[in-house]
CSV table of C-alpha atoms in Angstrom, one decimal:
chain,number,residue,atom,x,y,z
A,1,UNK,CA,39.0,-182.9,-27.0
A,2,UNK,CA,41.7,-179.8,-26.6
A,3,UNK,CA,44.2,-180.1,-24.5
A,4,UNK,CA,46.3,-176.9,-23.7
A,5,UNK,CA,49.9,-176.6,-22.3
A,6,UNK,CA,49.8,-174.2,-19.1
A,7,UNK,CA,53.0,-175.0,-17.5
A,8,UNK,CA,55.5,-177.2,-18.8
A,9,UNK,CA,58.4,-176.7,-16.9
A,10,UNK,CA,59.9,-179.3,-13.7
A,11,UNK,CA,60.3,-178.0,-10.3
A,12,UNK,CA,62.3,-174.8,-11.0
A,13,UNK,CA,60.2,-172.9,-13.6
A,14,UNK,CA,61.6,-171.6,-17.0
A,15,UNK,CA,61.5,-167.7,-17.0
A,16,UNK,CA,58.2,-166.2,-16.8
A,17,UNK,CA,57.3,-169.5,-17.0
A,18,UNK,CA,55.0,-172.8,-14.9
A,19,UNK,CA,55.7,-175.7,-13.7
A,20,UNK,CA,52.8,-178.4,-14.6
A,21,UNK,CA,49.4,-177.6,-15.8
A,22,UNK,CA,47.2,-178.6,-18.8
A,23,UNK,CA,44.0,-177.4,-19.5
A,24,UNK,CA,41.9,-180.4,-21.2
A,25,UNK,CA,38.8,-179.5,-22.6
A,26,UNK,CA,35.8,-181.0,-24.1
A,27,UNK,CA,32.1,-179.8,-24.9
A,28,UNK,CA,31.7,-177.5,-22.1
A,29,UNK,CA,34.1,-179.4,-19.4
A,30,UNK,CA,36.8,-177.9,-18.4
A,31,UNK,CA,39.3,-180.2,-16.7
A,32,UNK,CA,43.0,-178.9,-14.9
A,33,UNK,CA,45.3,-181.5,-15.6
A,34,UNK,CA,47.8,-180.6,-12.3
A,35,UNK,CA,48.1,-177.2,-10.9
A,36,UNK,CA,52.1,-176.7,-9.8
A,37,UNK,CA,53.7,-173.6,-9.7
A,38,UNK,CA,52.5,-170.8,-11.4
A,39,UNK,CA,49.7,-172.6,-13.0
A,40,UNK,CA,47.0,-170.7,-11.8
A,41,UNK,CA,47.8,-167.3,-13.5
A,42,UNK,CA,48.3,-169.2,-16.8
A,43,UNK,CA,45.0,-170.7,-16.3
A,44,UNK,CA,43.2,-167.4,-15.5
A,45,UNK,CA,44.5,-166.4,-19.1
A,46,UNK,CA,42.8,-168.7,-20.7
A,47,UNK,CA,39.6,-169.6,-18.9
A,48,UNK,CA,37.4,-168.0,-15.8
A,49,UNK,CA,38.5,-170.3,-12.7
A,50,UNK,CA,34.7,-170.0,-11.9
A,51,UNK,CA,34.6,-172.4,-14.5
A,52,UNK,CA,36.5,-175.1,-14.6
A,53,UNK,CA,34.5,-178.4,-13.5
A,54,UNK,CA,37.8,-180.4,-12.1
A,55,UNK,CA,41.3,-180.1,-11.5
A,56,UNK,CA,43.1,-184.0,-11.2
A,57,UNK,CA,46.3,-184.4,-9.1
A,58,UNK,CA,48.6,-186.8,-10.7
A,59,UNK,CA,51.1,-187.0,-7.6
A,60,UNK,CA,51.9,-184.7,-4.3
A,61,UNK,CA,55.2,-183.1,-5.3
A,62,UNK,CA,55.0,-179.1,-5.2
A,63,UNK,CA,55.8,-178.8,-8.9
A,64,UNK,CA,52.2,-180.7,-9.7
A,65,UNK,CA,50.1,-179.2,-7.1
A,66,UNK,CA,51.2,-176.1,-5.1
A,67,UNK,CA,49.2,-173.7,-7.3
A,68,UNK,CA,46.4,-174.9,-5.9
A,69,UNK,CA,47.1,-172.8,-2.5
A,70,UNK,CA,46.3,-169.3,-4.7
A,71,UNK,CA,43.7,-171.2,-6.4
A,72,UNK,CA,41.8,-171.9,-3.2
A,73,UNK,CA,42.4,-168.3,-1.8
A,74,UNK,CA,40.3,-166.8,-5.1
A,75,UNK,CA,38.0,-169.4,-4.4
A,76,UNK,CA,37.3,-168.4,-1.1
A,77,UNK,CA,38.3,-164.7,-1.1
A,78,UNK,CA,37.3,-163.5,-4.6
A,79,UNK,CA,34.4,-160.6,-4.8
A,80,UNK,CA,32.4,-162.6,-6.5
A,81,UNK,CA,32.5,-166.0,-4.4
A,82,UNK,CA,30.6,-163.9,-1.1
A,83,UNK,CA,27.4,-164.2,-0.5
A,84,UNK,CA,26.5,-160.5,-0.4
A,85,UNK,CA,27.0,-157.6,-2.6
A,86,UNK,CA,30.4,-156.4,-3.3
A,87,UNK,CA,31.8,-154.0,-5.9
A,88,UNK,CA,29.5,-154.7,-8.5
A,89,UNK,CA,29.2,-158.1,-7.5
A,90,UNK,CA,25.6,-159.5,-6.5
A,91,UNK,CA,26.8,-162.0,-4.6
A,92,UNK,CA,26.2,-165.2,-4.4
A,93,UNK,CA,24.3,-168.7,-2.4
A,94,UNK,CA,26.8,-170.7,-4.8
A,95,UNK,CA,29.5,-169.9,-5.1
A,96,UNK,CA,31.6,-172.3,-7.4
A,97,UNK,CA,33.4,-175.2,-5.5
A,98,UNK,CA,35.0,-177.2,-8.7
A,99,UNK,CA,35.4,-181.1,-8.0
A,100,UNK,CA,39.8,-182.1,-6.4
A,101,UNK,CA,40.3,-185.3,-7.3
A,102,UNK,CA,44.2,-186.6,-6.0
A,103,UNK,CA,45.7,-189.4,-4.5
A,104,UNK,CA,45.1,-191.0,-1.4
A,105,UNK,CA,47.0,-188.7,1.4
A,106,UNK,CA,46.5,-185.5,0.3
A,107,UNK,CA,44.0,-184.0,2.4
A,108,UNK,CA,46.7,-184.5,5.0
A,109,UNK,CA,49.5,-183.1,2.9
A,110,UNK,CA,47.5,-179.6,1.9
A,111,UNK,CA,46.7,-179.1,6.3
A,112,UNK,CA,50.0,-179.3,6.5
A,113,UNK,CA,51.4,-176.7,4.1
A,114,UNK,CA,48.1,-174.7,4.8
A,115,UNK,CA,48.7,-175.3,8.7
A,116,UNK,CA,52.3,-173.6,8.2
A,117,UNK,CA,50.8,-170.1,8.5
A,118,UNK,CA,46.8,-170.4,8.4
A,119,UNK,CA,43.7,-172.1,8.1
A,120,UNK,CA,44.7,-176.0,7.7
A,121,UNK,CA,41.6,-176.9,6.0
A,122,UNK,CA,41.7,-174.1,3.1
A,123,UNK,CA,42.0,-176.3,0.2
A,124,UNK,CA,39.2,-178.3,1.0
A,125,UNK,CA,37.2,-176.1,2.3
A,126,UNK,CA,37.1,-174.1,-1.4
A,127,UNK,CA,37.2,-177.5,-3.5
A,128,UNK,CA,35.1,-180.6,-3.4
A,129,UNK,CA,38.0,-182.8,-2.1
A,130,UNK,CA,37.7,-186.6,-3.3
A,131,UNK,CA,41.1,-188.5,-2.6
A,132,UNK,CA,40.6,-190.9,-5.9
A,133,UNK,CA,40.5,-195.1,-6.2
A,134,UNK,CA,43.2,-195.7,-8.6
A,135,UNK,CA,41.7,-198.9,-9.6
A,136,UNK,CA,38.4,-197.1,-10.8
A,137,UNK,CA,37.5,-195.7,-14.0
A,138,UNK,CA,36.0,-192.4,-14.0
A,139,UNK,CA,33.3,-190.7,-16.0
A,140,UNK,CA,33.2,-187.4,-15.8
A,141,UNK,CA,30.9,-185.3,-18.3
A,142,UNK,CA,32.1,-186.2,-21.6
A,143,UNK,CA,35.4,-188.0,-20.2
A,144,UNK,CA,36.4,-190.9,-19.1
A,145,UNK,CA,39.4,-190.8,-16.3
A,146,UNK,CA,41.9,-194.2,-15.8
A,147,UNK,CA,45.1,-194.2,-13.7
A,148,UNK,CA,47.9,-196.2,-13.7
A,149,UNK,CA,50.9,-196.3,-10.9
A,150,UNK,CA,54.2,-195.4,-12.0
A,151,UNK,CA,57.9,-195.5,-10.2
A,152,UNK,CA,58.3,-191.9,-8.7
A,153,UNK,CA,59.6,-191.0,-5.3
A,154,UNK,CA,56.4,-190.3,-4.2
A,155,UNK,CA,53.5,-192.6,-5.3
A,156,UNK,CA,52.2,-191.1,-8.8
A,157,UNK,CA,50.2,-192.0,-11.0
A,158,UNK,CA,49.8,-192.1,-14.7
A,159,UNK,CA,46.4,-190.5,-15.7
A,160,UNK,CA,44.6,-191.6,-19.0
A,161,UNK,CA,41.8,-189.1,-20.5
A,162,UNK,CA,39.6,-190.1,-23.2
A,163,UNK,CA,36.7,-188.1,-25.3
A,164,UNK,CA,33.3,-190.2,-25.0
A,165,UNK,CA,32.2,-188.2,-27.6
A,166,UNK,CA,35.3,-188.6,-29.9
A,167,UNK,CA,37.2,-191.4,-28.8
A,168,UNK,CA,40.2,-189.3,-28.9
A,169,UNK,CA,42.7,-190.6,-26.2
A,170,UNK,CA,45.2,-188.5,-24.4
A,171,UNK,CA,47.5,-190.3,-22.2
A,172,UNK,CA,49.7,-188.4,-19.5
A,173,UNK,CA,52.9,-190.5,-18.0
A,174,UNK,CA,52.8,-187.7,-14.7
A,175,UNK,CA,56.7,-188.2,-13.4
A,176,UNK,CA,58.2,-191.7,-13.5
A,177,UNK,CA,61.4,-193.8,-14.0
A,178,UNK,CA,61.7,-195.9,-16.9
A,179,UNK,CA,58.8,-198.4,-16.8
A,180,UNK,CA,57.2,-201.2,-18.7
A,181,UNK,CA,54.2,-200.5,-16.9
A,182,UNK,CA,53.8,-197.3,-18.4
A,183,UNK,CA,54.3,-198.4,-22.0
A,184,UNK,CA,51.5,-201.3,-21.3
A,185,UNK,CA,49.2,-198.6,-20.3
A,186,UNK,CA,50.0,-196.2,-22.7
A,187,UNK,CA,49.5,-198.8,-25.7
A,188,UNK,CA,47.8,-197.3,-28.6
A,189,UNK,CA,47.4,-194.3,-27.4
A,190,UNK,CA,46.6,-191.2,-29.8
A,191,UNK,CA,48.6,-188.5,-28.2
A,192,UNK,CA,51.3,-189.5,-25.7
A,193,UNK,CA,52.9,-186.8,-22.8
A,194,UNK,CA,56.0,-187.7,-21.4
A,195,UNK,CA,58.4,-186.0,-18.9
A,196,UNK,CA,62.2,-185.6,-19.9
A,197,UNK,CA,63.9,-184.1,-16.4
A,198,UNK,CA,66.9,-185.7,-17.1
A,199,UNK,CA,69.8,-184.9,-19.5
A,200,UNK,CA,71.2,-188.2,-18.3
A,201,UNK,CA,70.4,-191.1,-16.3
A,202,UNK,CA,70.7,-190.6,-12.4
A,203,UNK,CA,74.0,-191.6,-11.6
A,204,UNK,CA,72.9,-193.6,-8.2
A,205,UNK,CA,69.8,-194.3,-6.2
A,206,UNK,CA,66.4,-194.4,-6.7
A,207,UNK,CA,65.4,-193.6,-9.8
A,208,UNK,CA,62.3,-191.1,-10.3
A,209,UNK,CA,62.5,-189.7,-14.1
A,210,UNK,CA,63.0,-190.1,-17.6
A,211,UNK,CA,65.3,-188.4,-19.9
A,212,UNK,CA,64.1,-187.6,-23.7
A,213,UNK,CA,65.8,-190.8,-25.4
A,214,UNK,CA,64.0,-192.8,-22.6
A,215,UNK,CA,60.8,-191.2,-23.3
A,216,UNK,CA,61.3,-191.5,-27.1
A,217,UNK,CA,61.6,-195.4,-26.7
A,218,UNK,CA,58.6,-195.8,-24.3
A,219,UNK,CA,56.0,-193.9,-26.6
A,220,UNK,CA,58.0,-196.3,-29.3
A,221,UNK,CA,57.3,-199.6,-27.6
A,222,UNK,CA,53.6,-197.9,-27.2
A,223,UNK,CA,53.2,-197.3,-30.1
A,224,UNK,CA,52.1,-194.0,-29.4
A,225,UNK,CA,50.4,-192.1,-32.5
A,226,UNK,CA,51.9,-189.1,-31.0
A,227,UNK,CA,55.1,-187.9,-28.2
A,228,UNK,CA,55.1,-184.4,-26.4
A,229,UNK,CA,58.4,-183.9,-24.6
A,230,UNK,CA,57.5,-182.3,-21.6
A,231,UNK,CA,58.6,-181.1,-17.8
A,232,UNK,CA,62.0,-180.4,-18.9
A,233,UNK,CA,64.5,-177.4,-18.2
A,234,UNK,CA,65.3,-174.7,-20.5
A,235,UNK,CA,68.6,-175.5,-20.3
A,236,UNK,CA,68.5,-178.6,-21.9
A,237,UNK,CA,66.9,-176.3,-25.0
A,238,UNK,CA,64.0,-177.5,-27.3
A,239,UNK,CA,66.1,-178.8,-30.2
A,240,UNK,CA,68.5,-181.4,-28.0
A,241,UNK,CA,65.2,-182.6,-26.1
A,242,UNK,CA,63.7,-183.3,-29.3
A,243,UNK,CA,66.6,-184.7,-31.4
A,244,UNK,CA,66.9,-187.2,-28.2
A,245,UNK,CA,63.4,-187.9,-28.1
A,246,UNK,CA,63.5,-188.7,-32.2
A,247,UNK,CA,66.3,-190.7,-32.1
A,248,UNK,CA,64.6,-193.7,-30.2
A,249,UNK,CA,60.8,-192.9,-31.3
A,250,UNK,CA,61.8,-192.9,-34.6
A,251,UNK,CA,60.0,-189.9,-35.8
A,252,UNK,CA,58.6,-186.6,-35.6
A,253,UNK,CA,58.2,-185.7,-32.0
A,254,UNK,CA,56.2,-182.5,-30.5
A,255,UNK,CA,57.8,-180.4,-27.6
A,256,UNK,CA,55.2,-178.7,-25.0
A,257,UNK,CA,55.5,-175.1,-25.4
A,258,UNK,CA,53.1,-172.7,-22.6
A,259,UNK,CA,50.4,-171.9,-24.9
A,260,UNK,CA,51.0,-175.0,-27.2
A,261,UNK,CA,47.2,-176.4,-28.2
A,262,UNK,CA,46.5,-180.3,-29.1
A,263,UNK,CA,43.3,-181.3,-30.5
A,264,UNK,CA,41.7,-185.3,-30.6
């Protein structure tokens, strides 16, 4: 299993930069691990859309999903999706249609962005739609999917992916406040993705994320084989996030970089 950093930034992208988006790949599927902004032209740089088999939606905030709006226009618009000749394309009677699996509420959520200015059913209309059963297991191809709810401010959830052909098990904590729930799930893992938003703990209210010491110590208590520091600002800067993030996992740690490939 490959797993390839897209977009690693939060909800205000690093220049030239995306916000979530991981390409996970294994023995001819191609899975899209969140599509936020500016996921989609990363993607297109590194696979055909045509061909990726699923895209998985860990949670409905913009920064994890919004990309799927252009994604669905080239889906439906793109020379080569019609069903008759244009440009050098043949055309086509199927035209690809790859499987949306995301919480329970989106359909809803993407007719009303769509609605705003346009067709309210766009998004489904150029994926297969399936609003996904947290409490199930998925097999998909060569992967198996689990999910695991985790403290956000929207419901999110925690999205485990492992290689039935490997055993290689990539665990992705989505955005959360500091949980025991997540460690629990997370226990074992090989390779471990955490968020760090935060420099520092919010100061009041509702917690939602985790800053890089906090994410050290979970993949700690884990006992994660592996940490990648991800979804923070480039502000912060690679070197703090990771000296943070060492201190309380107690060893190397790995920061997401655009581009950045992991293999299981």
């Amino acid at each position: 299993m490959r797993i390839t950093v897209l977009g690693k930034s939060p909800s205000w992208q690093d220049p030239g930069g995306a916000c979530s988006g991981y390409l996970v790949e294994e023995t001819g599927m191609v899975l899209l691990l969140d599509c936020g902004n500016g996921v989609f032209g990363k993607l297109r740089s590194r696979v055909d859309y045509v061909d990726v088999d699923v895209v998985v939606i860990s949670h409905l905030h913009a920064d994890h999903f919004l990309d799927l709006i252009p994604y669905a226009y080239a889906l439906t618009y793109s020379p080569r999706q019609q069903p008759v000749p244009v440009h050098g394309w043949p055309g086509t009677d199927n035209p690809a249609r790859p499987r949306l699996l995301c919480p329970r509420g989106s359909r809803d959520v993407f007719r009303r962005v769509t609605g705003a200015w346009g067709t309210e059913t766009l998004v489904e209309n150029a994926f297969d739609l399936c609003e996904y059963d947290p409490d199930e297991c998925l097999e998909i191809g060569p992967l198996r999917l689990r999910f695991h709810a985790v403290p956000h401010f929207v419901p999110a959830w925690a999205i485990e992916i492992v290689s039935l052909q490997t055993g290689g098990r990539f665990t992705f904590g989505a955005d959360s406040a500091p949980t025991d729930e997540l460690v629990r799930f997370a226990d074992g893992t090989d390779l471990l993705m955490l968020e760090a938003t935060l420099p520092r703990p919010e100061r009041d209210g509702t917690r939602g994320h985790l800053t890089a010491g906090e994410a050290g110590d979970h993949a700690a208590r884990a006992n994660a084989k592996q940490l990648v520091i991800t979804h923070f600002p480039d502000e912060l800067g690679e070197q703090w996030v990771r000296a943070e993030a060492e201190r309380s996992f107690g060893r190397a740690v790995l920061v997401a970089r655009e581009g950045e490939t992991y293999a299981l």
